[in-house]
Structure formats: C-alpha cells, structure tokens
Coordinates of C-alpha atoms and ligand atoms in Angstrom, one line a residue:
X1 CA -29.4 19.3 26.6
X2 CA -26.0 17.4 26.3
X3 CA -24.8 15.8 23.0
X4 CA -23.9 12.2 22.6
X5 CA -21.2 13.1 20.1
X6 CA -19.6 16.2 18.6
X7 CA -18.7 16.6 14.9
X8 CA -16.2 19.0 13.4
X9 CA -16.4 19.6 9.6
X10 CA -19.8 20.4 8.1
X11 CA -19.0 19.6 4.4
X12 CA -20.9 17.0 2.4
X13 CA -19.8 14.0 4.5
X14 CA -20.1 15.7 7.9
X15 CA -23.5 17.1 7.4
X16 CA -25.0 13.8 6.2
X17 CA -23.4 11.8 8.9
X18 CA -24.9 14.2 11.5
X19 CA -28.4 13.8 10.0
X20 CA -27.9 10.1 9.9
X21 CA -26.9 10.0 13.6
X22 CA -29.8 12.3 14.5
X23 CA -32.3 10.1 12.7
X24 CA -31.2 7.2 14.9
X25 CA -32.0 9.1 18.1
X26 CA -28.6 10.7 18.9
X27 CA -28.0 14.3 19.8
X28 CA -25.1 15.9 18.0
X29 CA -23.1 19.0 18.6
X30 CA -21.5 20.5 15.4
X31 CA -18.7 22.9 14.7
X32 CA -17.0 24.1 11.5
X33 CA -13.9 26.2 10.9
X34 CA -16.0 28.7 8.8
X35 CA -18.5 29.3 11.6
X36 CA -21.3 30.7 9.3
X37 CA -21.7 27.1 8.0
X38 CA -22.8 26.0 11.5
X39 CA -25.7 28.5 11.6
X40 CA -26.5 27.8 8.0
X41 CA -26.8 24.1 8.8
X42 CA -28.7 24.4 12.1
X43 CA -31.2 26.7 10.5
X44 CA -31.3 24.7 7.3
X45 CA -31.1 20.9 6.9
X46 CA -30.6 20.6 10.6
X47 CA -33.4 22.8 11.8
X48 CA -35.8 21.4 14.4
X49 CA -33.6 18.4 15.1
X50 CA -31.4 17.3 18.0
X51 CA -28.5 19.2 16.7
X52 CA -26.6 21.8 18.7
X53 CA -24.6 24.4 16.9
X54 CA -21.3 25.4 18.4
X55 CA -19.3 28.5 17.4
X56 CA -16.0 27.5 18.8
X57 CA -14.2 24.2 19.7
X58 CA -14.7 25.3 23.4
X59 CA -18.4 25.6 23.0
X60 CA -18.5 22.2 21.2
X61 CA -16.6 20.4 23.9
X62 CA -18.7 22.0 26.7
X63 CA -21.9 20.4 25.6
X64 CA -20.7 16.8 25.2
X65 CA -21.5 14.0 27.5
X66 CA -18.5 12.2 29.1
X67 CA -16.4 10.5 27.9
X68 CA -16.6 13.1 25.2
X69 CA -16.5 11.9 21.6
X70 CA -15.4 14.3 18.9
X71 CA -15.6 13.1 15.3
X72 CA -13.5 15.0 12.7
X73 CA -14.8 15.1 9.1
X74 CA -12.4 17.6 7.5
X75 CA -10.1 17.3 4.5
X76 CA -7.4 14.7 5.0
X77 CA -3.9 15.9 5.7
X78 CA -2.9 19.0 7.7
X79 CA -6.6 20.0 8.3
X80 CA -6.9 17.0 10.6
X81 CA -3.8 18.0 12.5
X82 CA -5.0 21.6 12.8
X83 CA -8.4 20.4 14.1
X84 CA -6.8 18.0 16.6
X85 CA -4.5 20.8 17.8
X86 CA -7.7 22.9 18.6
X87 CA -9.7 20.1 20.2
X88 CA -7.2 17.9 22.1
X89 CA -6.2 20.6 24.7
X90 CA -9.9 21.0 25.6
X91 CA -10.4 17.2 26.4
X92 CA -9.7 15.1 29.5
X93 CA -8.0 11.7 29.7
X94 CA -10.4 9.0 28.4
X95 CA -12.1 11.3 26.0
X96 CA -12.2 10.2 22.3
X97 CA -11.2 11.8 19.0
X98 CA -12.4 10.0 15.9
X99 CA -11.0 10.9 12.4
X100 CA -13.5 9.8 9.8
X101 CA -11.7 11.4 6.8
X102 CA -9.6 9.5 4.2
X103 CA -6.4 9.8 6.2
X104 CA -3.3 8.0 5.4
X105 CA -3.0 5.1 7.9
X106 CA 0.6 6.2 8.8
X107 CA -0.7 9.6 9.8
X108 CA -3.3 7.8 11.9
X109 CA -0.6 5.8 13.6
X110 CA 1.4 9.0 14.4
X111 CA -1.7 10.8 15.7
X112 CA -2.7 7.8 17.8
X113 CA 0.7 7.6 19.5
X114 CA 0.7 11.4 20.2
X115 CA -2.8 11.4 21.6
X116 CA -2.6 8.2 23.6
X117 CA 0.6 9.8 25.1
X118 CA -1.7 12.5 26.4
X119 CA -4.2 9.9 27.8
X120 CA -6.8 10.5 25.1
X121 CA -8.3 7.7 22.9
X122 CA -8.0 8.0 19.2
X123 CA -9.9 6.2 16.4
X124 CA -9.1 6.4 12.7
X125 CA -12.2 5.2 10.8
X126 CA -12.8 4.5 7.2
X127 CA -16.1 5.9 6.0
X128 CA -17.3 4.8 2.6
X129 CA -20.4 5.3 0.6
X130 CA -20.1 8.9 -0.3
X131 CA -22.8 11.5 0.4
X132 CA -25.7 9.0 0.0
X133 CA -24.0 6.4 2.2
X134 CA -23.2 9.0 4.9
X135 CA -26.9 9.9 5.1
X136 CA -28.5 6.5 4.8
X137 CA -25.9 4.0 6.0
X138 CA -22.2 4.1 5.3
X139 CA -19.7 1.3 5.7
X140 CA -17.6 2.2 8.7
X141 CA -14.1 0.7 9.4
X142 CA -12.9 1.9 12.8
X143 CA -9.5 1.1 14.3
X144 CA -7.1 2.6 16.9
X145 CA -7.6 2.8 20.7
X146 CA -9.7 -0.3 21.4
X147 CA -10.9 1.2 24.7
X148 CA -12.9 3.7 22.6
X149 CA -14.9 1.0 20.8
X150 CA -17.6 0.4 23.5
X151 CA -18.3 4.1 23.5
X152 CA -18.6 4.7 19.8
X153 CA -20.1 1.3 18.9
X154 CA -23.7 2.1 19.6
X155 CA -23.6 5.2 17.4
X156 CA -21.5 3.6 14.6
X157 CA -23.4 0.4 14.4
X158 CA -26.7 2.3 14.5
X159 CA -25.9 4.5 11.5
X160 CA -24.0 2.0 9.4
X161 CA -25.5 0.2 6.4
X162 CA -27.1 -3.2 7.2
X163 CA -26.9 -6.4 5.2
X164 CA -29.9 -8.6 4.5
X165 CA -29.8 -10.3 8.0
X166 CA -29.5 -6.9 9.7
X167 CA -25.8 -7.1 10.5
X168 CA -24.2 -3.7 10.5
X169 CA -21.4 -3.0 8.0
X170 CA -19.3 -1.8 10.8
X171 CA -17.1 -3.7 13.3
X172 CA -13.9 -3.0 15.2
X173 CA -11.1 -3.5 12.7
X174 CA -8.0 -3.5 14.9
X175 CA -5.4 -1.4 16.6
X176 CA -3.1 1.3 15.2
X177 CA -3.9 2.5 11.7
X178 CA -5.9 -0.7 10.9
X179 CA -9.1 1.1 10.2
X180 CA -7.6 3.5 7.7
X181 CA -5.5 0.8 6.2
X182 CA -8.6 -1.3 5.5
X183 CA -10.3 1.8 4.0
X184 CA -7.2 2.4 1.8
X185 CA -7.3 -1.2 0.5
X186 CA -11.1 -0.8 0.0
X187 CA -10.4 2.3 -2.2
X188 CA -7.6 0.4 -4.1
X189 CA -10.0 -2.4 -4.8
X190 CA -12.5 0.2 -5.9
X191 CA -10.0 1.4 -8.5
X192 CA -9.5 -2.2 -9.7
X193 CA -13.2 -2.9 -10.0
X194 CA -13.8 0.3 -11.9
X195 CA -10.9 -0.3 -14.3
X196 CA -12.1 -3.9 -15.0
X197 CA -15.6 -2.6 -15.8
X198 CA -14.1 0.1 -18.0
X199 CA -12.0 -2.4 -19.9
X200 CA -15.0 -4.7 -20.5
X201 CA -17.0 -1.6 -21.7
X202 CA -14.1 -0.7 -24.0
X203 CA -14.2 -4.2 -25.6
X204 CA -17.9 -4.0 -26.0
X205 CA -17.8 -0.6 -27.5
X206 CA -14.8 -0.9 -29.8
X207 CA -14.5 -4.6 -30.6
X208 CA -18.2 -5.5 -30.8
X209 CA -19.5 -2.0 -31.8
X210 CA -22.3 -2.1 -29.2
X211 CA -24.3 1.0 -28.4
X212 CA -24.6 2.3 -24.8
X213 CA -28.1 1.0 -24.5
X214 CA -27.1 -2.5 -25.7
X215 CA -24.3 -2.5 -23.2
X216 CA -26.6 -1.3 -20.4
X217 CA -28.8 -4.4 -21.1
X218 CA -25.7 -6.6 -20.6
X219 CA -24.8 -4.9 -17.4
X220 CA -28.4 -5.2 -16.3
X221 CA -28.3 -9.0 -16.9
X222 CA -24.9 -9.3 -15.1
X223 CA -26.3 -7.5 -12.1
X224 CA -28.7 -10.3 -11.5
X225 CA -25.9 -12.9 -11.1
X226 CA -22.6 -13.3 -9.4
X227 CA -21.5 -9.8 -10.6
X228 CA -24.4 -8.1 -8.7
X229 CA -22.8 -5.0 -7.3
X230 CA -23.2 -1.3 -6.9
X231 CA -20.6 -0.5 -9.5
X232 CA -22.2 -2.8 -12.1
X233 CA -25.6 -1.2 -11.3
X234 CA -24.4 2.4 -11.7
X235 CA -22.6 1.4 -14.9
X236 CA -25.9 0.2 -16.3
X237 CA -27.6 3.5 -15.3
X238 CA -24.7 5.6 -16.7
X239 CA -24.8 3.8 -20.0
X240 CA -28.6 4.5 -20.3
X241 CA -28.4 8.1 -19.3
X242 CA -29.1 10.6 -22.1
X243 CA -27.8 14.2 -22.5
X244 CA -30.3 17.0 -23.2
X245 CA -30.1 16.2 -26.9
X246 CA -31.2 12.7 -26.3
X247 CA -27.8 11.2 -27.0
X248 CA -25.9 9.0 -24.5
X249 CA -24.0 11.3 -22.2
X250 CA -21.2 8.7 -21.7
X251 CA -20.0 9.3 -25.2
X252 CA -19.5 13.0 -24.5
X253 CA -17.4 12.7 -21.4
X254 CA -13.7 13.3 -21.8
X255 CA -11.6 10.2 -21.3
X256 CA -9.2 11.6 -18.8
X257 CA -9.6 10.1 -15.3
X258 CA -8.9 11.9 -12.1
X259 CA -7.8 10.4 -8.8
X260 CA -7.4 11.6 -5.2
X261 CA -4.6 9.3 -4.1
X262 CA -5.9 6.3 -2.1
X263 CA -5.4 4.0 -5.0
X264 CA -1.8 5.3 -5.3
X265 CA -1.3 4.7 -1.6
X266 CA -2.4 1.1 -1.9
X267 CA 0.1 0.6 -4.7
X268 CA 2.9 2.3 -2.8
X269 CA 2.1 0.2 0.3
X270 CA 2.0 -3.0 -1.8
X271 CA 5.4 -2.2 -3.2
X272 CA 6.7 -1.4 0.3
X273 CA 5.5 -4.7 1.6
X274 CA 6.5 -6.7 -1.6
X275 CA 3.0 -7.9 -2.1
X276 CA 2.1 -8.3 -5.8
X277 CA -1.1 -6.2 -5.9
X278 CA -0.7 -5.9 -9.6
X279 CA -4.3 -5.2 -10.7
X280 CA -4.8 -2.2 -8.5
X281 CA -1.4 -0.8 -9.5
X282 CA -2.4 -1.2 -13.2
X283 CA -5.7 0.5 -12.5
X284 CA -3.9 3.5 -11.0
X285 CA -1.5 3.6 -14.0
X286 CA -4.4 3.3 -16.4
X287 CA -5.9 6.5 -14.9
X288 CA -2.5 8.1 -15.3
X289 CA -2.3 7.1 -19.0
X290 CA -5.8 8.3 -19.6
X291 CA -5.0 11.7 -18.1
X292 CA -2.2 12.1 -20.7
X293 CA -4.9 13.0 -23.2
X294 CA -2.8 15.4 -25.3
X295 CA 0.1 13.0 -25.5
X296 CA -2.2 10.2 -26.6
X297 CA -3.7 12.4 -29.4
X298 CA -0.2 13.2 -30.5
X299 CA 0.9 9.6 -30.4
X300 CA -2.0 8.6 -32.7
X301 CA -0.8 11.3 -35.2
X302 CA 2.8 10.1 -35.1
X303 CA 2.4 6.3 -34.5
X304 CA -1.1 5.6 -35.7
X305 CA -3.8 3.5 -33.9
X306 CA -3.2 -0.1 -33.1
X307 CA -4.2 -1.9 -36.4
X308 CA -5.1 -5.2 -34.8
X309 CA -7.2 -8.0 -36.1
X310 CA -11.0 -7.4 -36.2
X311 CA -13.2 -9.7 -34.1
X312 CA -14.7 -12.5 -36.1
X313 CA -16.3 -14.8 -33.6
X314 CA -19.8 -15.1 -32.1
X315 CA -20.9 -11.8 -30.5
X316 CA -23.2 -13.5 -27.9
X317 CA -20.6 -16.0 -26.8
X318 CA -18.0 -13.3 -26.5
X319 CA -20.3 -11.1 -24.3
X320 CA -20.7 -14.2 -22.1
X321 CA -16.9 -14.5 -21.9
X322 CA -16.6 -10.8 -21.0
X323 CA -18.8 -11.4 -18.0
X324 CA -16.9 -14.5 -16.9
X325 CA -13.5 -12.7 -17.5
X326 CA -14.8 -9.8 -15.3
X327 CA -15.8 -12.2 -12.6
X328 CA -12.5 -14.2 -12.7
X329 CA -10.4 -11.0 -12.6
X330 CA -12.4 -9.6 -9.8
X331 CA -11.8 -12.7 -7.7
X332 CA -8.1 -12.3 -8.4
X333 CA -8.1 -8.6 -7.5
X334 CA -9.8 -9.3 -4.1
X335 CA -7.3 -12.1 -3.5
X336 CA -4.5 -9.6 -4.0
X337 CA -6.2 -7.0 -1.8
X338 CA -6.6 -9.5 1.1
X339 CA -3.0 -10.6 0.6
X340 CA -2.0 -7.0 1.3
X341 CA -4.2 -6.9 4.4
X342 CA -2.6 -10.1 5.6
X343 CA 0.9 -8.7 5.2
X344 CA 0.0 -5.5 7.0
X345 CA -1.4 -7.5 9.9
X346 CA 1.8 -9.5 10.1
X347 CA 3.9 -6.3 9.8
X348 CA 2.1 -4.4 12.5
X349 CA 0.9 -7.2 14.7
X350 CA -2.8 -6.6 13.9
X351 CA -5.3 -9.4 14.4
X352 CA -7.6 -8.7 11.5
X353 CA -10.8 -10.6 11.0
X354 CA -11.1 -10.9 7.3
X355 CA -14.6 -12.3 7.3
X356 CA -15.7 -9.2 9.3
X357 CA -13.9 -6.9 6.8
X358 CA -15.7 -8.5 3.9
X359 CA -19.0 -7.9 5.8
X360 CA -18.1 -4.3 6.4
X361 CA -17.7 -3.9 2.6
X362 CA -20.8 -6.0 1.9
X363 CA -23.1 -3.0 2.1
X364 CA -23.0 0.8 2.3
X365 CA -19.7 1.3 0.4
X366 CA -18.8 1.7 -3.3
X367 CA -17.5 -1.9 -3.7
X368 CA -20.6 -3.4 -2.1
X369 CA -21.6 -6.6 -3.9
X370 CA -23.1 -10.0 -3.5
X371 CA -19.7 -11.4 -4.1
X372 CA -18.4 -10.0 -0.7
X373 CA -20.9 -12.3 1.0
X374 CA -19.0 -15.2 -0.6
X375 CA -15.7 -13.8 0.6
X376 CA -17.1 -13.6 4.2
X377 CA -18.2 -17.2 3.9
X378 CA -14.8 -18.3 2.7
X379 CA -13.0 -16.5 5.6
X380 CA -15.6 -17.7 8.2
X381 CA -15.0 -21.3 7.1
X382 CA -11.2 -20.9 7.2
X383 CA -10.1 -17.8 9.2
X384 CA -6.4 -18.5 8.5
X385 CA -7.0 -18.8 4.7
X386 CA -3.7 -17.6 3.2
X387 CA -5.1 -16.8 -0.2
X388 CA -8.6 -16.2 -1.4
X389 CA -8.1 -18.3 -4.5
X390 CA -7.3 -21.3 -2.3
X391 CA -10.8 -21.3 -0.8
X392 CA -12.7 -24.2 -2.4
X393 CA -15.5 -21.9 -3.7
X394 CA -13.2 -19.4 -5.3
X395 CA -10.7 -21.9 -6.6
X396 CA -13.6 -23.6 -8.5
X397 CA -15.0 -20.3 -9.7
X398 CA -11.7 -18.9 -10.9
X399 CA -10.8 -22.1 -12.7
X400 CA -14.3 -22.3 -14.3
X401 CA -13.9 -18.8 -15.7
X402 CA -10.2 -18.9 -16.5
X403 CA -10.6 -19.9 -20.2
X404 CA -13.0 -16.9 -20.7
X405 CA -10.4 -14.6 -19.2
X406 CA -7.7 -16.0 -21.4
X407 CA -9.9 -15.7 -24.4
X408 CA -10.9 -12.1 -23.7
X409 CA -7.3 -11.0 -23.0
X410 CA -6.1 -12.9 -26.1
X411 CA -8.7 -11.1 -28.3
X412 CA -7.8 -7.7 -26.7
X413 CA -4.1 -8.2 -27.4
X414 CA -4.8 -9.3 -31.0
X415 CA -7.1 -6.4 -31.7
X416 CA -4.9 -3.8 -29.9
X417 CA -7.4 -2.8 -27.1
X418 CA -5.6 -2.1 -23.9
X419 CA -6.8 -4.3 -21.0
X420 CA -4.1 -3.8 -18.3
X421 CA -6.2 -4.9 -15.4
X422 CA -7.7 -7.9 -17.0
X423 CA -4.4 -9.1 -18.4
X424 CA -2.5 -8.4 -15.1
X425 CA -5.1 -10.6 -13.4
X426 CA -4.3 -13.4 -15.8
X427 CA -0.6 -12.9 -15.5
X428 CA -0.8 -13.0 -11.7
X429 CA -2.9 -16.1 -11.8
X430 CA -0.5 -17.8 -14.2
X431 CA 2.5 -16.7 -12.2
X432 CA 1.0 -18.0 -9.0
X433 CA 0.5 -21.4 -10.5
X434 CA 4.0 -21.6 -12.0
X435 CA 6.2 -23.7 -9.8
X436 CA 9.4 -22.8 -11.6
X437 CA 9.5 -19.2 -12.7
X438 CA 12.5 -17.8 -14.6
X439 CA 13.8 -16.1 -11.4
X440 CA 16.7 -18.6 -11.3
X441 CA 18.1 -16.6 -14.2
X442 CA 17.5 -13.3 -12.4
X443 CA 19.3 -14.6 -9.4
X444 CA 22.2 -15.7 -11.7
X445 CA 22.3 -12.2 -13.3
X446 CA 22.3 -10.5 -9.9
X447 CA 25.1 -12.8 -8.7
X448 CA 27.0 -12.2 -11.9
X449 CA 27.1 -8.4 -11.7
X450 CA 26.7 -7.8 -8.0
X451 CA 27.8 -10.9 -6.2
X452 CA 24.3 -10.9 -4.6
X453 CA 24.3 -14.7 -4.1
X454 CA 21.6 -17.3 -4.8
X455 CA 19.9 -20.3 -3.2
X456 CA 20.1 -23.7 -4.9
X457 CA 17.3 -26.2 -5.6
X458 CA 19.6 -29.0 -4.4
X459 CA 20.4 -27.3 -1.1
X460 CA 18.2 -26.3 1.9
X461 CA 16.5 -22.8 1.8
X462 CA 18.5 -20.2 3.5
X463 CA 21.9 -21.3 2.3
X464 CA 23.4 -18.8 -0.1
X465 CA 26.0 -19.4 -2.8
X466 CA 28.2 -17.2 -5.0
X467 CA 29.8 -18.2 -8.3
X468 CA 32.9 -16.6 -9.7
X469 CA 31.2 -16.2 -13.2
X470 CA 34.0 -14.6 -15.1
X471 CA 37.0 -16.2 -13.5
X472 CA 38.4 -12.7 -12.6
X473 CA 35.8 -11.6 -10.1
X474 CA 36.6 -12.2 -6.4
X475 CA 34.8 -14.9 -4.3
X476 CA 33.5 -12.2 -1.9
X477 CA 29.7 -12.1 -1.9
X478 CA 27.5 -9.1 -1.1
X479 CA 25.5 -9.5 2.1
X480 CA 22.0 -10.9 1.5
X481 CA 19.2 -8.6 2.3
X482 CA 15.7 -7.8 1.0
X483 CA 14.8 -4.3 0.2
Ligands
NBP1 P1 -13.8 18.1 2.2 O1 -12.7 17.0 2.1 O2 -14.1 18.9 1.1 O3 -13.3 19.1 3.4 C1 -14.1 20.2 3.7 C2 -14.1 20.4 5.2 O4 -12.8 20.5 5.8 C3 -14.8 21.7 5.6 O5 -15.5 21.5 6.8 C4 -13.6 22.6 5.8 O6 -13.9 23.7 6.6 C5 -12.7 21.7 6.5 N1 -11.3 22.2 6.6 C6 -10.4 22.4 5.6 BR1 -10.7 22.2 3.8 N2 -9.2 22.9 6.1 C7 -9.4 22.9 7.4 C8 -8.5 23.3 8.5 N3 -7.3 23.6 8.2 N4 -9.0 23.3 9.7 C9 -10.3 22.9 10.0 N5 -11.2 22.5 9.0 C10 -10.7 22.5 7.8 O7 -15.1 17.5 2.8 P2 -15.9 16.1 2.5 O8 -16.0 15.8 1.0 O9 -17.1 16.1 3.3 O10 -14.9 15.0 3.1 C11 -14.5 14.9 4.5 C12 -13.5 13.8 4.7 O11 -14.2 12.6 4.3 C13 -12.3 13.9 3.7 O12 -11.2 13.3 4.4 C14 -12.7 13.0 2.6 O13 -11.6 12.4 1.9 C15 -13.5 11.9 3.3 N6 -14.5 11.2 2.5 C16 -15.2 11.9 1.5 C17 -16.1 11.2 0.7 C18 -16.9 11.9 -0.3 O14 -17.6 11.2 -1.0 N7 -16.9 13.3 -0.4 C19 -16.3 9.8 0.9 C20 -15.6 9.2 2.0 C21 -14.7 9.9 2.7 P3 -14.3 25.1 6.0 O15 -15.8 25.0 5.7 O16 -14.0 26.1 7.0 O17 -13.6 25.3 4.7

C-alpha cells in the first residue's frame, strides 16, 4: 500500500488532520520525532485505518506515491527547519513539502527559495480551526510553489470546511509567503474580534451591572443577526458555563491574557508597511496591559480606580447600541486587515483574490461568521475595491451604526472603562473621513527642526519645500525619504 501524503508531527493538529484525510478516503503515512508517538497513534486513534506508521523519515518517504507530498505539522520556528533538513535530502525534484504550522511568512519565503533552488516544491499553508477544525474541516490557506497546487488540491479541498453551498474554505492564495501572510492577518483579525467582544462584555458587566446569564442572552440574540459568528457563539456558551459550585466560571478566570505571537506579527508588519491597522495593534497591547496584573493592582492602590460618571440612560437602548458598535467596529477592523493584505500584495507582487480569502475564512476557522459572506460579495462585485468601507453595503452599514459606536465610546470614556479597540475603530473612521488632518503642522515641525521639507497645498504633489524658520538655519534641506 502506498500513501497519498505523508505527515510529520503527531501532536494535536497533525493527528486530527490525518484522521480527517483518512475519513475522506486518503491513505496517510505518519512520522513523529518522538517515534513512540507513531506507534501510539497507529495502535490508538489511527488503528484499523488507512494510516501507515513510519519510524524514520526514510521509511516515510519510501511509502509515498510520486510526486511525494510531505506535510509538516510541528511547532513553528526551528522545528520546521530541522524537519525540512531531515526530509528534503530524501526527496526528488518535483516532490512537495507543505508546512501547515503557524510559520512566519518571511520564514516561508526563505524556505521556499531554498527548496525551489533544489528543484522541490514548497507550500506554506495557514491551517485554522484548532483541534476540532483539523478533525472536521479546517480553513486552509495554501501559498508558495503554484505547481504544487494541482497535487495537493484534491486532498486539501476534500478535508476543508464547506460553506452552505458546498464551496470549500480552501483555495490557492498566491505565491511566496502569501498563504502564511493571509493566516497571519486572519490571526490578527481574530485578536481584534476577541478584544471587541471583551470590551462590550466589560461595558455590560461594569457599566450595566449585568450577570453572565443576562449577557449570554444578549450574545445569543446577537448571534441570530449580522453578528452571527463562532466567537459570539462561544462567548454566549462561556458566559453560561458554571463552575462545580454552580457559579459562573468566567468570573473566576484571572484577567491576564496570553498570546503566541501572530497578532504581534500582524502589528509589526502593519508598521513595516505603514498601514494603519490600529485596532489589531490595540488588541495586542490590550493583552499586554492585561498581563501586567500585579502592576495594575498596584496602580489601583496608588492612583485609585477611574471615578467616572455612572450610566444613567436606558439599559435596553444601550445594549442595542453595544451590538451596533460591535458591528461597526468589526467592519472597520476587517477593512484594516484587508488594507494590509492589499499592501503586501503590492509589495511582493502577489495577485490576491480577496473574495476567495473571505470565503476561506467564512467557515472552519476561528473568525468564521456570516459577515464574511458579505465581504466575499463586496469583493466579488468589485475585485479592485481599495477599501472595504467604500463598498456600498459596508459604507451604508458603518454609517448606520456610527452613532451607536460614538455613543458607546463616549459612555466608556465618561465612565472610565477602557475600550481601546472600539475607540481606535472610531478614531480610524473619523481620521479616514477627515480631508484636512493636522499633519500640516507635523510637517512644519519636522521641517523646523530637521529640514525635512514639506509639500504645499498650492503646488503639485511631489514638489518639496524648505523654510528657514529661525532666520539662522541654512537653506539646505534633508533628503526626502519614507522610513
Ligand atoms: P505543537 O506546536 O505543540 O508542536 C508539537 C510537535 O512538534 C510534536 O510533533 C513535536 O515532536 C514536534 N517538534 C518539536 Br516541539 N520540535 C521538533 C523538532 N526540532 N523536530 C521535529 N519535530 C519537532 O503542535 P500543535 O499544537 O499540533 O501545532 C502544530 C503547528 O500547527 C504549530 O505550528 C501550531 O502553531 C499550528 N497550529 C496549531 C493550532 C492549535 O490549535 N493547536 C491551530 C492552528 C495552527 P515531539 O513529539 O517529538 O516532541
């Protein structure tokens, strides 16, 4: 028996992907660095299935159909390089290595260049949906050597999540590190969505004094409308969940958030590309601030809590505004994420299909939602759409919900409840619609102290001027450049 694909890395994701592939009729050869895990798997969850256990990379490669496909599901970073170093010398030109871990897209670009140089094909694919998704249908975002796509497509599209019309949440993303880049932005958006929900929860808990069960009812209602999404659904379930003593478990969980880095990468990339992905960056920093638990406890002792105004309005109307604010901010966050994708596409010469990316995220992954179907429609209607909030549907939606967002942020500021993601959404939206920002003054300051020059509103763009502001500076300007 020959295997359709080999998989290295039998941890939670690898095991479940193998079982998913097997359930779709594929035969899989498996290998893991700690070899005992191979036998444990083939005699345990994998027993009696079309799964071949290999005890060395050589054994793995020997049982694969040609061109050989080896998928790596190990910890991102040097483990991927170690695994490639073991597998690649055993392969022939035209064989394919797929990295399905959360690798940094720049590592993927480096590995791709190295392996293509040896005649191999290399794919870096985002895999989202966690353990459950890996088993029952993940969202898959493959990119890299396009010649590999016809070979991996039947397997990938078979195991991927499907949306209502049966379309798989997996398509070819693009060359280079495009697959892992799209996965990185997916994870950044996930940080943003989670932070927005957490801020709305904070407002309900501390401003309206709602119980977890009352909040769960609100999330349940929201999940039947435009906010219908996996994260809203699990928030409802989390709020309802009781500890052994019958009390809500959410109230007992320490408020110090962890992170594994992909949100941070999105922020760093946004800064590198000068794209204002403000909401995701705020979401990352909100986790950092939450992790400073001891410092915050100390701050309250020294500085006291914010002693803002108490909420006096109608509770029902405010809950409605919270839902609308969440929706408006979410639109803005996705607009920012797609701006980053567009910039990366321009930077690296990738032709990204934004509608197809929205479809890949529509099911299987953590940010899956009804809303992504709308995004797909917007990009399908206008593939060159430069900004999601310019699409007629989203322009109308964000404007319809703008006053609720403004109201919620205003109440939060007045009462001293931090809402960095909600407020950054509003700031970005206001900034985007301000024709004349105060950057004229910034340019004057830069020219004053550093002779950095400025453009003028009464002259064509691209002409730069320097003023001798003090009378004793020289007339020599610094060269103009963007860093
Ligand atoms: P882990 O990220 O926990 O990695 C464990 C696997 O990596 C084991 O098979 C381990 O082998 C192997 N490994 C390590 Br650690 N160092 C190695 C090395 N130097 N050489 C070879 N193998 C090595 O597993 P996971 O949670 O299943 O995630 C796999 C990948 O998928 C990661 O990149 C992760 O970020 C990504 N991902 C995870 C999720 C999720 O929900 N967990 C979701 C989406 C993507 P050993 O058994 O010998 O120690």
